[in-house]
Structure formats: structure tokens, C-alpha cells
PDB file of C-alpha atoms in Angstrom:
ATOM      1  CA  UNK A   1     -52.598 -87.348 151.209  1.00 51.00           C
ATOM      2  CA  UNK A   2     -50.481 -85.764 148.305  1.00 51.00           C
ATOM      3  CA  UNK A   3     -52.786 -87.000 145.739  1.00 52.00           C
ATOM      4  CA  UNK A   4     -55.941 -85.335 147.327  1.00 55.00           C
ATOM      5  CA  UNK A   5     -53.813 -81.856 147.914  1.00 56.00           C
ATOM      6  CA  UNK A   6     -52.879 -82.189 144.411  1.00 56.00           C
ATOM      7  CA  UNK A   7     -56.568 -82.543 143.389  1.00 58.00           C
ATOM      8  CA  UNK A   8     -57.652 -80.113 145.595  1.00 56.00           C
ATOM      9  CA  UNK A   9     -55.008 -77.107 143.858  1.00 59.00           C
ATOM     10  CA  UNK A  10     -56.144 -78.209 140.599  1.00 54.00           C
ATOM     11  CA  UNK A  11     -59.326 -77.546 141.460  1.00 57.00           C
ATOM     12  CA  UNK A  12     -59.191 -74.191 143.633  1.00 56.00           C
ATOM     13  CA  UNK A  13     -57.027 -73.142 139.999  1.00 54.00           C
ATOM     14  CA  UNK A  14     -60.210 -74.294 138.494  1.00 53.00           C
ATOM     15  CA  UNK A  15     -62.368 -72.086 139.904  1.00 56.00           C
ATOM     16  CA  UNK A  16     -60.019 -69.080 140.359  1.00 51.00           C
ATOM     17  CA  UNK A  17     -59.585 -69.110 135.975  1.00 52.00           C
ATOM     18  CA  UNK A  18     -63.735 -69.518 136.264  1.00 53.00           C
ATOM     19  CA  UNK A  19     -64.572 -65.783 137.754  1.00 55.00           C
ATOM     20  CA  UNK A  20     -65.371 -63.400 135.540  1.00 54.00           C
ATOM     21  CA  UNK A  21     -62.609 -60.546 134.979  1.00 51.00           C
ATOM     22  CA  UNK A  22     -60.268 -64.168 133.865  1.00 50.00           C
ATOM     23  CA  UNK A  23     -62.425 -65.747 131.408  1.00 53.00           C
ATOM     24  CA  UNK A  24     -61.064 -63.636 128.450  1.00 51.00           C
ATOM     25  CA  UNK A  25     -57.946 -65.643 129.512  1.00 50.00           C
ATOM     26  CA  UNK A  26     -59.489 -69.021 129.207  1.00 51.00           C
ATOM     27  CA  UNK A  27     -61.047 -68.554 125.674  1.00 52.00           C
ATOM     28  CA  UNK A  28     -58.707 -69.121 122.226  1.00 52.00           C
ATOM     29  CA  UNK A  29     -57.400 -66.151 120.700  1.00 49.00           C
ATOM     30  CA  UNK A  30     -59.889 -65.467 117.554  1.00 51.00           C
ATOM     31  CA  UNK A  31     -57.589 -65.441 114.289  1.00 48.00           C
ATOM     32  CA  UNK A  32     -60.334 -65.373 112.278  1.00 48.00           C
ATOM     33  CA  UNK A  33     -61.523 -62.190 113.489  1.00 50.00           C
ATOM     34  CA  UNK A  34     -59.592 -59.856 111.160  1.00 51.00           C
ATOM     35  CA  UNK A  35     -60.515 -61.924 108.144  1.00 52.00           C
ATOM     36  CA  UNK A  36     -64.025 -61.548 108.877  1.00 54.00           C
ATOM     37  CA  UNK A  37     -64.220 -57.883 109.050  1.00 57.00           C
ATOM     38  CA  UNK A  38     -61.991 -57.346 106.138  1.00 56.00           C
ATOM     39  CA  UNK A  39     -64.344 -59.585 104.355  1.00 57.00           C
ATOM     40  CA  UNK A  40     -67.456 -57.891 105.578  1.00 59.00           C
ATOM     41  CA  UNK A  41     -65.675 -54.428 104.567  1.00 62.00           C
ATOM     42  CA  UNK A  42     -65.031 -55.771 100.913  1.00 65.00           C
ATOM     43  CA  UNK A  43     -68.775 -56.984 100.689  1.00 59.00           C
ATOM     44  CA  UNK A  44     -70.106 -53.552 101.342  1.00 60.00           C
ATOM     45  CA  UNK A  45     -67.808 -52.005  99.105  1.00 63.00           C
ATOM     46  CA  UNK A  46     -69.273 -54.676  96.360  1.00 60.00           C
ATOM     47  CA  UNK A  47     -72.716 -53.979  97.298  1.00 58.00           C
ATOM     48  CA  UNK A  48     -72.210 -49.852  97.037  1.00 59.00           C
ATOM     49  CA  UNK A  49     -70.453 -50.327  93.588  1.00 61.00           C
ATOM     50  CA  UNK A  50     -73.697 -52.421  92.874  1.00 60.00           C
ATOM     51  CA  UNK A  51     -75.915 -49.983  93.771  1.00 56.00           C
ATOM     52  CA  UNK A  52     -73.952 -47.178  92.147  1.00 55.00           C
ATOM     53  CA  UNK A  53     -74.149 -49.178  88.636  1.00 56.00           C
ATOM     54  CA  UNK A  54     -77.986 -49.702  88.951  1.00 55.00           C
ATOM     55  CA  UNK A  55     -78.736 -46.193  90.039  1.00 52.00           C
ATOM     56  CA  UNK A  56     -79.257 -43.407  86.761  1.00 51.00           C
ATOM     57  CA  UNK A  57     -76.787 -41.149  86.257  1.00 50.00           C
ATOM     58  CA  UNK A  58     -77.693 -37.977  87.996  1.00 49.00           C
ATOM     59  CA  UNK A  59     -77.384 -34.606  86.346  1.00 50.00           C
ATOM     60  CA  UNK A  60     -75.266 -32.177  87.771  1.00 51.00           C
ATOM     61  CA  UNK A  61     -76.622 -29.144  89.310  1.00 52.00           C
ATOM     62  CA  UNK A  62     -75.361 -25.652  88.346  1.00 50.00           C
ATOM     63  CA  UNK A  63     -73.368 -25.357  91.329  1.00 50.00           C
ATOM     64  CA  UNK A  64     -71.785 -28.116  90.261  1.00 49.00           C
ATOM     65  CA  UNK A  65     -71.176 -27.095  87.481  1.00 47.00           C
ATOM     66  CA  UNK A  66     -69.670 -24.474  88.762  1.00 48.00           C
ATOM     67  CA  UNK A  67     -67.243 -25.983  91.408  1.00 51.00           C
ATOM     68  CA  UNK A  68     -66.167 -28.529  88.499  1.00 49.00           C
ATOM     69  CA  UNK A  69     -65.922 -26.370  85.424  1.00 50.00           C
ATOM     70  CA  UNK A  70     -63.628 -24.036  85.443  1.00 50.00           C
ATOM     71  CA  UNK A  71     -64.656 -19.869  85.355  1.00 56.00           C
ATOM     72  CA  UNK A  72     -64.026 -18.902  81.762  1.00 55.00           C
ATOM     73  CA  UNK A  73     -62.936 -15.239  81.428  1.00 49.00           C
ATOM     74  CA  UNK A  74     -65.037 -12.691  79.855  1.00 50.00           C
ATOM     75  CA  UNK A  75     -64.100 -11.388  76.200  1.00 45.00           C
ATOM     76  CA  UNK A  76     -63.504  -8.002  77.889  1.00 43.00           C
ATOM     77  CA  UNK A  77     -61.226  -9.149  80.462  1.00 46.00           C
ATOM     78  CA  UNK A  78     -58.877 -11.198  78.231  1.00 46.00           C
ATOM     79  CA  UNK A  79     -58.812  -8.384  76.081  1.00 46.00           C
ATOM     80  CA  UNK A  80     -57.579  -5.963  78.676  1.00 53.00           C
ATOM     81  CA  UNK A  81     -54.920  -8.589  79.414  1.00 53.00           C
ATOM     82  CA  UNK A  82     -53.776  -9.156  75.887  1.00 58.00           C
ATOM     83  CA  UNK A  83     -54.668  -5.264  74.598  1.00 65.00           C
ATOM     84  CA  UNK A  84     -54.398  -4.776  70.853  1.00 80.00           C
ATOM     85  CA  UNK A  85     -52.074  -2.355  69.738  1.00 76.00           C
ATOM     86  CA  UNK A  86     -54.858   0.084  68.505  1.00 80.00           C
ATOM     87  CA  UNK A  87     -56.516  -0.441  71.952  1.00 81.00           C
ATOM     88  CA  UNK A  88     -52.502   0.677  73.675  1.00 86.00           C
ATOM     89  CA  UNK A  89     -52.298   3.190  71.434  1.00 84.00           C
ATOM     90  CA  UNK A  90     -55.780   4.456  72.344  1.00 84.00           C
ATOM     91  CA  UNK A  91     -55.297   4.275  75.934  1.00 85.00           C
ATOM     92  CA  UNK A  92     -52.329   6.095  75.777  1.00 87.00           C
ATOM     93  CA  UNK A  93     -53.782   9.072  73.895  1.00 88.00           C
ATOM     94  CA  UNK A  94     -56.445   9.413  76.295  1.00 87.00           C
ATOM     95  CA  UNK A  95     -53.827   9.592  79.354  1.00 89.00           C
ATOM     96  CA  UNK A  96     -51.941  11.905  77.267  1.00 91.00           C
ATOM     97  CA  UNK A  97     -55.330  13.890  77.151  1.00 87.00           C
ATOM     98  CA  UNK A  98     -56.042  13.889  80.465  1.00 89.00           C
ATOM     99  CA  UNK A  99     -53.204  15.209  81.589  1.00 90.00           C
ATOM    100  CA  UNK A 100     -52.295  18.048  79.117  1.00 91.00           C
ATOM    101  CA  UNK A 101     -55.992  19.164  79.694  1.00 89.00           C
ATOM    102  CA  UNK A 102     -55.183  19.438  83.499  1.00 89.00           C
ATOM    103  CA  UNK A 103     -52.129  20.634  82.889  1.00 90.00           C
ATOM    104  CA  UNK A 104     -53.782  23.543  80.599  1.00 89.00           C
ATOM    105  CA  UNK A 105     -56.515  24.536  83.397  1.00 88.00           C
ATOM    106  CA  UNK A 106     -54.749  27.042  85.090  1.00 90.00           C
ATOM    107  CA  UNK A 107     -57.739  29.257  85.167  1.00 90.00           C
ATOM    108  CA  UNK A 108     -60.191  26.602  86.476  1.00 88.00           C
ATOM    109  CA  UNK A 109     -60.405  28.267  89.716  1.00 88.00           C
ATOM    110  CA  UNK A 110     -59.395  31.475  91.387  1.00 85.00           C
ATOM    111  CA  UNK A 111     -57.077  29.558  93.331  1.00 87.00           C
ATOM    112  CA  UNK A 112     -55.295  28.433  90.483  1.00 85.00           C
ATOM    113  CA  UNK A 113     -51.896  29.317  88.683  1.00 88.00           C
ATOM    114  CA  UNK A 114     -53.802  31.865  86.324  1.00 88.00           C
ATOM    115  CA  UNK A 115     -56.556  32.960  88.840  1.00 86.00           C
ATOM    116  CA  UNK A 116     -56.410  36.250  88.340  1.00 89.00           C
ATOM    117  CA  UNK A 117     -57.245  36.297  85.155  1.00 92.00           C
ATOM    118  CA  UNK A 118     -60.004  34.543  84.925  1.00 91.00           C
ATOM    119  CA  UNK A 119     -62.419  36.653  85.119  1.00 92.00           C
ATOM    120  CA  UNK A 120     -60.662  38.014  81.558  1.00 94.00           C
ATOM    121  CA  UNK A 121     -60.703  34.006  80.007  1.00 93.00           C
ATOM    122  CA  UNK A 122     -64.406  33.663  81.102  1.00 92.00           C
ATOM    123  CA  UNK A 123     -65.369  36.928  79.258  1.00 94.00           C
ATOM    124  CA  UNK A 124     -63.732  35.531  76.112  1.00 93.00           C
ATOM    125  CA  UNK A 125     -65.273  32.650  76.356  1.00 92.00           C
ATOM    126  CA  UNK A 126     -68.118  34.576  76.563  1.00 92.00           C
ATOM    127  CA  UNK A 127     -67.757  35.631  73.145  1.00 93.00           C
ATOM    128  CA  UNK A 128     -67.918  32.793  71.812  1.00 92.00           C
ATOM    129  CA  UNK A 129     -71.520  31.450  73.721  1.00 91.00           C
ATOM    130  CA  UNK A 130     -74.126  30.505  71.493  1.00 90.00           C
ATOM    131  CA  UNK A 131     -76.776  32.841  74.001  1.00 91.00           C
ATOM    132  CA  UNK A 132     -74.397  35.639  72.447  1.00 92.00           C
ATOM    133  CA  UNK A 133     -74.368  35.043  69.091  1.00 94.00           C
ATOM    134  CA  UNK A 134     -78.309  34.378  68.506  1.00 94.00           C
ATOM    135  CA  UNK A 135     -78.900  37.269  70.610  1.00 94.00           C
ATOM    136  CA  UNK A 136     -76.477  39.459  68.483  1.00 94.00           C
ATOM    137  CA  UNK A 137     -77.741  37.847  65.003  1.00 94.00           C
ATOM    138  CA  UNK A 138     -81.639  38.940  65.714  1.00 93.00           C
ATOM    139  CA  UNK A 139     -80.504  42.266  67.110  1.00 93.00           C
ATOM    140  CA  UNK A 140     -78.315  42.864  63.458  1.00 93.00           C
ATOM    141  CA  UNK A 141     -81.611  41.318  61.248  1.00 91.00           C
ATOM    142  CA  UNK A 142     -83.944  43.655  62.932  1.00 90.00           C
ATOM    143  CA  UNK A 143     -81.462  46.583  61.849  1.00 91.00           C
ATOM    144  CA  UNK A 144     -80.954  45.064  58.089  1.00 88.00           C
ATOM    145  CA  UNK A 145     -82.452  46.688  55.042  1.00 88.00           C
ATOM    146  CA  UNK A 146     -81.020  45.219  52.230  1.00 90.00           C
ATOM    147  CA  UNK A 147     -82.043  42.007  50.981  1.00 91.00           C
ATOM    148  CA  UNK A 148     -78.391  40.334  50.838  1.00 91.00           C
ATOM    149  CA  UNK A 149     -77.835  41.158  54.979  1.00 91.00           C
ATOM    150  CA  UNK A 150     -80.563  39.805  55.887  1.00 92.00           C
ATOM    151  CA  UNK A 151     -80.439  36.453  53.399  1.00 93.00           C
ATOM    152  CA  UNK A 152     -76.795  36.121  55.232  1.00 94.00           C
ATOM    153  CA  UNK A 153     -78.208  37.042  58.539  1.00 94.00           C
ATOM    154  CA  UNK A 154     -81.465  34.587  58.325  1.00 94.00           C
ATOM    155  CA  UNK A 155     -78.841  31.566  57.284  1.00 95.00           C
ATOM    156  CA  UNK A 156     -76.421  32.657  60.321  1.00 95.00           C
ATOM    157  CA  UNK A 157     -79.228  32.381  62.388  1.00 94.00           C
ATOM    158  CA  UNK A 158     -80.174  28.682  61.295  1.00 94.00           C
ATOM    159  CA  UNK A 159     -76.706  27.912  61.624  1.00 95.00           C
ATOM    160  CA  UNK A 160     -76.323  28.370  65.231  1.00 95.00           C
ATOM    161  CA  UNK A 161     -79.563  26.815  65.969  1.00 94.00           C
ATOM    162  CA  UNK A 162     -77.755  23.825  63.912  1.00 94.00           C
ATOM    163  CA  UNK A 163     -74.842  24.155  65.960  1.00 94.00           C
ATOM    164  CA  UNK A 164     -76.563  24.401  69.406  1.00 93.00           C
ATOM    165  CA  UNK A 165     -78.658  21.019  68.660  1.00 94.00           C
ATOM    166  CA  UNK A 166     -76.030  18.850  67.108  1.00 94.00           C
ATOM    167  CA  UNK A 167     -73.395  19.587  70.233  1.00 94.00           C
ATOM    168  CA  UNK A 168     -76.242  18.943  72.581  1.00 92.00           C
ATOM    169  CA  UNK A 169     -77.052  15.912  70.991  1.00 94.00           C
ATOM    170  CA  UNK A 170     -73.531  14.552  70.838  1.00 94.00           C
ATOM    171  CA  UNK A 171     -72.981  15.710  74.221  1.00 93.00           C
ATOM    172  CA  UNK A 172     -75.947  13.780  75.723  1.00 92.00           C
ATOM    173  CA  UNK A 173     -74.761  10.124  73.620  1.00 93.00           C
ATOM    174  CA  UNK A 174     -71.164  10.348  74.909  1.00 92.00           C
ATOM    175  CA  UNK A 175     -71.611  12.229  77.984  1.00 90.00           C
ATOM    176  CA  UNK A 176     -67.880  12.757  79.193  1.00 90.00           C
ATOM    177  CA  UNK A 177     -67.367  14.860  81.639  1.00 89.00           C
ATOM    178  CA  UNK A 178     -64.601  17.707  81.720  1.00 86.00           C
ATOM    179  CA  UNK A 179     -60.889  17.418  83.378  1.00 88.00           C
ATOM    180  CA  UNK A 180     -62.058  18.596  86.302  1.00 85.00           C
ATOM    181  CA  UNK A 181     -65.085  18.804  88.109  1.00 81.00           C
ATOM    182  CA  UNK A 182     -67.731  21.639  87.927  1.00 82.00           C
ATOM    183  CA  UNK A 183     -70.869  21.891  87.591  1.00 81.00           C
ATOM    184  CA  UNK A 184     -72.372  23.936  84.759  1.00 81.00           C
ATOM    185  CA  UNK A 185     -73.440  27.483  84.577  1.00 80.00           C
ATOM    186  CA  UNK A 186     -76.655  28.744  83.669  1.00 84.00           C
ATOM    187  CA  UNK A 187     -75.978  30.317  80.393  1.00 81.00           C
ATOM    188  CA  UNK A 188     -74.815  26.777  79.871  1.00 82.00           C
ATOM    189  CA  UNK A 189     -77.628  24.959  80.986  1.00 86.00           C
ATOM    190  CA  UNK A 190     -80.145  27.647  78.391  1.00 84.00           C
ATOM    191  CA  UNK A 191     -77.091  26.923  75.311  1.00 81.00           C
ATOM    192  CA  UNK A 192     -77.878  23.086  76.346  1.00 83.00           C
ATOM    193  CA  UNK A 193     -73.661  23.024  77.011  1.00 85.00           C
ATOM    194  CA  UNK A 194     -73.814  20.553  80.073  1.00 89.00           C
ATOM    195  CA  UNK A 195     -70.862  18.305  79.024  1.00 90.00           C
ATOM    196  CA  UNK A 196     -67.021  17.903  77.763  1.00 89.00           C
ATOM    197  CA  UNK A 197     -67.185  16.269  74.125  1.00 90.00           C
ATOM    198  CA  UNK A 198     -67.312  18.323  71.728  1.00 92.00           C
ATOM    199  CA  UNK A 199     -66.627  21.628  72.411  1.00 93.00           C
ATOM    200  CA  UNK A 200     -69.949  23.779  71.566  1.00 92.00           C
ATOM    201  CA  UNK A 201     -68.018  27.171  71.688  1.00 93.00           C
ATOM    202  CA  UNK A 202     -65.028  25.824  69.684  1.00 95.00           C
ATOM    203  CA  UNK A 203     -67.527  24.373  67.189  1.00 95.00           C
ATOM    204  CA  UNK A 204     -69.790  27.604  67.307  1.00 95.00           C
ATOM    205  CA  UNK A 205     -66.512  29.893  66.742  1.00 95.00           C
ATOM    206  CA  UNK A 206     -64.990  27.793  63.893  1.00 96.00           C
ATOM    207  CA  UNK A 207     -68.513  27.721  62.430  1.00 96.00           C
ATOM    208  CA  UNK A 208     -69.123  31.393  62.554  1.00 96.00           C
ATOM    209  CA  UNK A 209     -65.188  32.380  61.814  1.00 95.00           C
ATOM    210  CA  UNK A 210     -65.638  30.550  58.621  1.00 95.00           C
ATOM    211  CA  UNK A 211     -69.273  31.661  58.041  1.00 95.00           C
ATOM    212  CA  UNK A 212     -67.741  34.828  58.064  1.00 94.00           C
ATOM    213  CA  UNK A 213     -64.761  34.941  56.238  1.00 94.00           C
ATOM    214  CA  UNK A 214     -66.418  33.448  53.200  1.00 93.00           C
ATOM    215  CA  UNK A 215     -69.432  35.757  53.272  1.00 91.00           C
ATOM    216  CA  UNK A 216     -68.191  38.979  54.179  1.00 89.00           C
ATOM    217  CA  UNK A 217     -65.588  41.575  52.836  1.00 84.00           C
ATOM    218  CA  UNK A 218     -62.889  41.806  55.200  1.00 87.00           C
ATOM    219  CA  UNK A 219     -59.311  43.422  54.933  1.00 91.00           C
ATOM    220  CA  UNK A 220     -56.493  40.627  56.193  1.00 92.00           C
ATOM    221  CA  UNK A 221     -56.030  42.068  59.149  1.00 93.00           C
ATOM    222  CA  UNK A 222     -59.272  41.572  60.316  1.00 94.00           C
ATOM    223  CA  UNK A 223     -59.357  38.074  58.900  1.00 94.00           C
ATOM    224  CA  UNK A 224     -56.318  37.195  60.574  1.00 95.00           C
ATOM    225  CA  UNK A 225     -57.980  38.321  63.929  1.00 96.00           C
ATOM    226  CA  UNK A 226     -60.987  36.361  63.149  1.00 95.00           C
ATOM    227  CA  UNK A 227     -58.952  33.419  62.738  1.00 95.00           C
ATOM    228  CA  UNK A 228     -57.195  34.062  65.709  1.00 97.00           C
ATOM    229  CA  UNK A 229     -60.634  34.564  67.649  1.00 96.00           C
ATOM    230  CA  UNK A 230     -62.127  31.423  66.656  1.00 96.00           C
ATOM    231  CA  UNK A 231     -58.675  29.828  68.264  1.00 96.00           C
ATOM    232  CA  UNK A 232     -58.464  31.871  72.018  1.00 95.00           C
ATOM    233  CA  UNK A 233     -62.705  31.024  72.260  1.00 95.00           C
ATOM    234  CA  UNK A 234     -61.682  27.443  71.731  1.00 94.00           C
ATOM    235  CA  UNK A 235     -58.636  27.356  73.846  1.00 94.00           C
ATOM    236  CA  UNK A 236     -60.225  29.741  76.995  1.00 94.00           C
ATOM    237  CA  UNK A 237     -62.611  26.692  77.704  1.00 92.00           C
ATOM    238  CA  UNK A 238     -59.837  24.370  78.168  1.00 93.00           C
ATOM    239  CA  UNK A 239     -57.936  26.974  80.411  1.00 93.00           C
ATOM    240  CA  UNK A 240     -61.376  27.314  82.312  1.00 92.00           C
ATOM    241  CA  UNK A 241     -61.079  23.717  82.778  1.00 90.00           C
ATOM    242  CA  UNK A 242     -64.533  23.001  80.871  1.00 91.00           C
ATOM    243  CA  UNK A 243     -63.206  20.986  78.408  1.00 92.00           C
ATOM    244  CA  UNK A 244     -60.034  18.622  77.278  1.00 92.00           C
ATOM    245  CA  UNK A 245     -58.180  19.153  74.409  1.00 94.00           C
ATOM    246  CA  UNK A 246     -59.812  16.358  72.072  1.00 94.00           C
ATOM    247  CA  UNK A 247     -63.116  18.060  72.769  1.00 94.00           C
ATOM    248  CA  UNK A 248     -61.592  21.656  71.625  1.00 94.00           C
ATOM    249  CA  UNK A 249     -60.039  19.825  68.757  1.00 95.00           C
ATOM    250  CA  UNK A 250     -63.214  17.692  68.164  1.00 95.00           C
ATOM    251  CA  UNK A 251     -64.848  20.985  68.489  1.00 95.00           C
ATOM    252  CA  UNK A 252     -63.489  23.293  65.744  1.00 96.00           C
ATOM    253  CA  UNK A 253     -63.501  20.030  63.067  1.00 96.00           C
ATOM    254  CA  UNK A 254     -67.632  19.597  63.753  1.00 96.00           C
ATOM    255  CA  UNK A 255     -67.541  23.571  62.914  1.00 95.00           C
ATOM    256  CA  UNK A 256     -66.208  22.951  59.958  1.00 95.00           C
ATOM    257  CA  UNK A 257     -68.850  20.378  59.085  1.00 96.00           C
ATOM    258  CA  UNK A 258     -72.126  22.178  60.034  1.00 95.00           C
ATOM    259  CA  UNK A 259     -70.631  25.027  58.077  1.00 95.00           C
ATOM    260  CA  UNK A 260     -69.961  23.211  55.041  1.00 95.00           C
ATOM    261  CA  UNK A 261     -73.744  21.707  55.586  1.00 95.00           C
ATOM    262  CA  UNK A 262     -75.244  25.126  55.950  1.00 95.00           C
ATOM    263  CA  UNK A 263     -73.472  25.828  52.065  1.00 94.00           C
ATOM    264  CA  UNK A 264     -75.087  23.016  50.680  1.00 94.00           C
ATOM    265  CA  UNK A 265     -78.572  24.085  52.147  1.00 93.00           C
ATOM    266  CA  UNK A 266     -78.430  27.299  51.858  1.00 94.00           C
ATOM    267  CA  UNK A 267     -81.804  29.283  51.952  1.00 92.00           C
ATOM    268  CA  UNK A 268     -82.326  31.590  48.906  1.00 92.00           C
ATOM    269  CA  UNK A 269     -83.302  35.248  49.344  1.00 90.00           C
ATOM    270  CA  UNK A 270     -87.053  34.225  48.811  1.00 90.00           C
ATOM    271  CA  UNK A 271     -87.105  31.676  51.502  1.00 91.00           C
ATOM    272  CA  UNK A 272     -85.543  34.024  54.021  1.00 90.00           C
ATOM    273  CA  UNK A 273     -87.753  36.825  53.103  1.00 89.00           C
ATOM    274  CA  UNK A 274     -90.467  34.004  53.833  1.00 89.00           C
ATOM    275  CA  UNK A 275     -89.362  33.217  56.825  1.00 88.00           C
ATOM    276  CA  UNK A 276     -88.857  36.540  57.735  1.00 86.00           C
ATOM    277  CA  UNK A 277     -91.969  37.352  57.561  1.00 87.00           C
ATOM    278  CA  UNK A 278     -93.472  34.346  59.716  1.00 86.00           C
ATOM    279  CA  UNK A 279     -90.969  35.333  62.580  1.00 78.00           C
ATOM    280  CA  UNK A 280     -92.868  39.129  62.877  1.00 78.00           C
ATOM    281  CA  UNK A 281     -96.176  38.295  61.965  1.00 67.00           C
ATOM    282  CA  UNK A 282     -97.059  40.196  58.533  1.00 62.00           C
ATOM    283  CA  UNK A 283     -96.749  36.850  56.273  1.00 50.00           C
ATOM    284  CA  UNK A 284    -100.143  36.646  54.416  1.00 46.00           C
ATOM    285  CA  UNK A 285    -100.524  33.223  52.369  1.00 46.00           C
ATOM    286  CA  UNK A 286    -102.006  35.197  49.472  1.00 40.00           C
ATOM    287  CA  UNK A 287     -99.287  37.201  48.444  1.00 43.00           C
TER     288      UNK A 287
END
């Protein structure tokens, strides 16, 4: 009797490891099984350096290129972060600039330090417009009877015309405006005077101050108050707050040139008498 009960456990054990949720216990632990998927993991890693050798060398795209090369600098950048000293130096005359030409344009509105005088500045400037002086010149030559005046008058009047297209054609290349902002009049817009550098009336008064002095008989007084003329004209444009003080400066130095140009081409008495004639209509070919 104990030998079949002992059979009989065995068996019931038998059966009771045989269900289902207790057969993981009766298989042998797989050792192996860690080798084999480390060796399965190294084989694809093989293969994909395999494939990666056979496959052509692809050409990167430009964003690529991008991401991987690094963003050089423009030559204008790294210059502003390592400035020459010319380019400091330049800088710093320009802030200088600014400022004193603010500083200076106490008449720029009526609101302003000088406002009530303004009214006096703009009427010297006045003086000084190039509408003014061509306006002035033809009312003198019509007047003129002697051959001299009106040689001196005819070449005035050429000069100004020189002066009133070389600032408007400097103006329009650089096109800087003035220290502060206003838009311009309508005498300016005729004189072709729409922006800050140069200085047409500072370059019109230190062309005709000059013209002038070296053309006309005048006592000192009066050539000292020329002088001094040419000077306030200049200067009431940067009190108006029309112009900075390079372009008054700028101004009375490209006077100086067109002046010394209008010597070197100077029209004879012949030529103006010529031309003269042309402007009122009596020139005959034949004489």
C-alpha cells in the first residue's frame, strides 16, 4: 500500500508541473539566449558597415553644407568688429557732426531756442538763394550799357547756372539728408536744393563773394562785409537746421572751385555779346 501511494503522488506531481501556467518551470533555463542576440546584433552591424562601404559616397546637399560648415562672416561685419583707425577716426567725426549741427539749429523751428528770429535767419538765407541771384543778374544785364558790365554780368550768369547743376548733381549721388527732418521748400525744389551735402547757398555765396571781390572795385569796408556775407548765408542754413556743418564747410570749398573754373573759361567780350544777342532775339548769322 505505501508503494502504490507513493506512485500515485509522483504522479498527481506529474500532472500538476504538466498544466500550462507551470511549464515555463519545467523547461531549462536558456543560457544561450543572450549570446545569440548579441551575435545577431553584431551581424547586422557587419552587414550595415557592408552596405555602407559598397554604397557611393553621396554628395552633401547645401543644407548640409550649411549645418556642417561653419557661417563665415561677411568682410563688412569683421570690419566693423576690428575698425581701422581711419574708419574710428571717421566715425567719430561724423558723430561729432551730427551733434554740433543739432546743437547749432536753434532756429529750425519756431519752437526752438532762437524761434523768434527766424523769420530774420530765413530772410538771410534768402540772400543767398540761387532763384535770387539769377533773378537779380538778368535784371542788372538788361540795365548794362557798357561792354565790360555786361561781359562780367553774362559770366556771373553762367556761373550760377554752374553752381545750381553741380550741387544738384552732388546732392542727388550722396543724398544725405539734413540734421533734422524737413521737408523742402519750394524755392528749393525750383533751385533743385532738395538735400544736405553740399551746401548750394554756402557754395553759391563763396562763389559769388569771390566772383566779386576779384572783379569789382570795392573800398575794404565793403569787402570785409562781403566776406562776412558769404559766411552768415552759409552759417543761417545750419541754424535753420537745413544743413550740417561738413555740408556748409563742403559748401564754401566747392565755391571756391567753380569759381576758379569759371576764370579758366572765361567768355570774352565777343562771346558774351554773342550770346547776348541769342538770349533777346536780334542775333543775325550774317553779321
Amino acid at each position: 500500500m505505501p508503494i502504490n501511494q507513493n506512485r500515485t503522488r509522483a504522479r498527481d506531481r506529474g500532472n500538476v508541473l504538466g498544466r500550462p501556467e507551470f511549464i515555463s518551470l519545467n523547461q531549462p533555463l536558456r543560457s544561450g539566449g543572450g549570446e545569440n542576440r548579441a551575435a545577431s546584433r553584431r551581424a547586422g552591424q557587419a552587414k550595415n558597415q557592408q552596405n555602407q562601404q559598397n554604397d557611393p559616397p553621396h554628395e552633401p546637399t547645401d543644407g548640409t553644407k550649411d549645418r556642417k560648415e561653419p557661417q563665415r562672416m561677411p568682410e563688412e561685419d569683421c570690419m566693423q568688429l576690428n575698425p581701422s583707425f581711419k574708419g574710428i577716426a571717421m566715425n567719430s567725426l561724423l558723430a561729432i557732426d551730427i551733434h554740433l549741427s543739432k546743437r547749432l539749429g536753434v532756429c529750425a523751428y519756431t519752437s526752438s531756442s532762437w524761434g523768434s528770429v527766424r523769420s530774420m535767419v530765413t530772410l538771410l538765407a534768402l540772400t543767398g538763394h540761387g532763384i535770387t541771384w539769377i533773378c537779380g543778374t538778368l535784371v542788372c544785364l538788361t540795365r548794362s550799357n557798357t561792354l565790360a558790365g555786361q561781359e562780367v554780368l553774362v559770366n556771373l550768369l553762367l556761373a550760377l547756372f554752374l553752381d545750381i547743376m553741380t550741387v544738384a548733381g552732388v546732392q542727388k549721388l550722396v543724398k544725405r539728408k539734413g540734421p533734422w527732418e524737413m521737408s523742402p521748400g519750394l524755392l528749393d525744389y525750383v533751385a533743385m536744393d532738395i538735400y544736405s551735402f553740399p551746401a548750394a547757398h554756402a557754395s553759391r555765396a563763396a562763389m559769388v563773394s569771390k566772383f566779386l571781390l576779384s572783379h569789382l572795385v570795392l573800398a575794404v569796408p565793403l569787402r570785409i562785409l562781403l566776406v562776412l556775407w558769404a559766411f552768415l548765408v552759409g552759417l543761417s542754413r545750419v541754424l535753420l537746421g537745413r544743413h550740417h556743418v561738413t555740408d556748409m564747410a563742403c559748401g564754401f570749398a566747392l565755391g571756391l572751385l567753380q569759381f576758379s573754373l569759371v576764370e579758366t573759361v572765361w567768355l570774352s567780350s565777343g562771346a558774351c555779346q554773342t550770346l547776348i544777342s541769342i538770349g533777346t532775339l536780334s542775333w543775325s548769322p550774317f553779321h
